[in-house]
PDB file of C-alpha atoms in Angstrom:
ATOM      1  CA  MET P   1      63.825  33.185  64.339  1.00  0.00           C
ATOM      2  CA  ALA P   2      65.620  31.758  61.338  1.00  0.00           C
ATOM      3  CA  GLU P   3      68.176  30.058  63.570  1.00  0.00           C
ATOM      4  CA  GLY P   4      65.403  28.405  65.565  1.00  0.00           C
ATOM      5  CA  HIS P   5      63.938  27.095  62.329  1.00  0.00           C
ATOM      6  CA  HIS P   6      67.325  25.697  61.307  1.00  0.00           C
ATOM      7  CA  LYS P   7      67.757  24.033  64.708  1.00  0.00           C
ATOM      8  CA  ASP P   8      64.352  22.411  64.310  1.00  0.00           C
ATOM      9  CA  LEU P   9      65.239  21.184  60.831  1.00  0.00           C
ATOM     10  CA  TRP P  10      68.529  19.776  62.087  1.00  0.00           C
ATOM     11  CA  GLN P  11      66.748  17.974  64.915  1.00  0.00           C
ATOM     12  CA  HIS P  12      64.572  16.262  62.321  1.00  0.00           C
ATOM     13  CA  THR P  13      67.512  15.531  60.021  1.00  0.00           C
ATOM     14  CA  SER P  14      69.721  14.198  62.799  1.00  0.00           C
ATOM     15  CA  THR P  15      66.957  11.827  63.914  1.00  0.00           C
ATOM     16  CA  ILE P  16      66.747  10.395  60.404  1.00  0.00           C
ATOM     17  CA  LEU P  17      70.543  10.139  60.164  1.00  0.00           C
ATOM     18  CA  ALA P  18      70.695   8.270  63.482  1.00  0.00           C
ATOM     19  CA  LEU P  19      67.992   5.897  62.282  1.00  0.00           C
ATOM     20  CA  ILE P  20      69.874   5.139  59.053  1.00  0.00           C
ATOM     21  CA  ALA P  21      73.174   4.706  60.891  1.00  0.00           C
ATOM     22  CA  ASN P  22      71.622   2.358  63.461  1.00  0.00           C
ATOM     23  CA  VAL P  23      70.019   0.197  60.790  1.00  0.00           C
ATOM     24  CA  ASN P  24      73.399  -0.251  59.095  1.00  0.00           C
ATOM     25  CA  ARG P  25      75.650  -0.642  62.147  1.00  0.00           C
ATOM     26  CA  ASP P  26      77.027  -3.871  63.565  1.00  0.00           C
ATOM     27  CA  PRO P  27      75.388  -4.239  67.004  1.00  0.00           C
ATOM     28  CA  LYS P  28      78.281  -6.350  68.245  1.00  0.00           C
ATOM     29  CA  LYS P  29      80.898  -3.702  67.482  1.00  0.00           C
ATOM     30  CA  ASN P  30      79.330  -0.255  67.795  1.00  0.00           C
ATOM     31  CA  ARG P  31      77.122   1.489  70.298  1.00  0.00           C
ATOM     32  CA  PRO P  32      73.777   2.788  69.049  1.00  0.00           C
ATOM     33  CA  PHE P  33      73.904   6.250  67.534  1.00  0.00           C
ATOM     34  CA  LYS P  34      71.872   9.076  69.016  1.00  0.00           C
ATOM     35  CA  PRO P  35      70.462  12.032  67.080  1.00  0.00           C
ATOM     36  CA  ALA P  36      72.818  14.245  69.078  1.00  0.00           C
ATOM     37  CA  ASP P  37      75.746  12.532  67.337  1.00  0.00           C
ATOM     38  CA  PHE P  38      74.680  14.138  64.051  1.00  0.00           C
ATOM     39  CA  ASN P  39      73.273  17.493  65.179  1.00  0.00           C
ATOM     40  CA  PRO P  40      75.801  20.322  64.678  1.00  0.00           C
ATOM     41  CA  TYR P  41      73.788  22.712  66.863  1.00  0.00           C
ATOM     42  CA  LEU P  42      74.124  20.641  70.028  1.00  0.00           C
ATOM     43  CA  LYS P  43      77.114  21.221  72.250  1.00  0.00           C
ATOM     44  CA  LYS P  44      79.597  18.411  72.341  1.00  0.00           C
ATOM     45  CA  THR P  45      80.603  17.437  75.849  1.00  0.00           C
ATOM     46  CA  SER P  46      84.117  16.267  76.388  1.00  0.00           C
ATOM     47  CA  ARG P  47      84.619  12.872  77.898  1.00  0.00           C
ATOM     48  CA  PRO P  48      85.888  12.989  81.483  1.00  0.00           C
ATOM     49  CA  ASP P  49      88.232  10.061  80.877  1.00  0.00           C
ATOM     50  CA  ALA P  50      89.727  11.520  77.688  1.00  0.00           C
ATOM     51  CA  ILE P  51      93.493  11.867  77.506  1.00  0.00           C
ATOM     52  CA  VAL P  52      94.699  15.306  76.528  1.00  0.00           C
ATOM     53  CA  ILE P  53      97.503  15.171  73.966  1.00  0.00           C
ATOM     54  CA  THR P  54     100.458  17.274  75.077  1.00  0.00           C
ATOM     55  CA  SER P  55     104.033  17.670  73.933  1.00  0.00           C
ATOM     56  CA  GLU P  56     105.081  15.329  76.745  1.00  0.00           C
ATOM     57  CA  ASN P  57     102.891  12.379  75.745  1.00  0.00           C
ATOM     58  CA  ILE P  58     102.913  12.794  71.956  1.00  0.00           C
ATOM     59  CA  SER P  59     106.230  10.919  71.803  1.00  0.00           C
ATOM     60  CA  ILE P  60     104.546   7.856  73.323  1.00  0.00           C
ATOM     61  CA  LEU P  61     101.989   7.853  70.513  1.00  0.00           C
ATOM     62  CA  ARG P  62     104.629   8.500  67.883  1.00  0.00           C
ATOM     63  CA  ASN P  63     106.703   5.549  69.104  1.00  0.00           C
ATOM     64  CA  ALA P  64     103.680   3.268  69.298  1.00  0.00           C
ATOM     65  CA  PHE P  65     102.459   3.972  65.774  1.00  0.00           C
ATOM     66  CA  LEU P  66     105.706   4.565  63.921  1.00  0.00           C
ATOM     67  CA  ALA P  67     107.702   1.722  65.511  1.00  0.00           C
ATOM     68  CA  GLU P  68     105.422  -0.732  63.732  1.00  0.00           C
ATOM     69  CA  ARG P  69     106.489   0.645  60.337  1.00  0.00           C
ATOM     70  CA  HIS P  70     110.200   0.143  61.002  1.00  0.00           C
ATOM     71  CA  THR P  71     109.987  -3.530  61.980  1.00  0.00           C
TER      72      THR P  71
END
């Protein structure tokens, strides 16, 4: 029962946080925030187009970001 109460409180809090974030965001640069973005009790779904970082492709990232420092 206590966990249900905490989930309800977080739903309220995350709605307020989304409202504050949306008021202060740049509409040309960022997508609107949803309360789910701030609620720790909601499951995060992974993006289907996300790239999984592995030992094979980490060198590509390392070269892309560290090569800029050496030039």
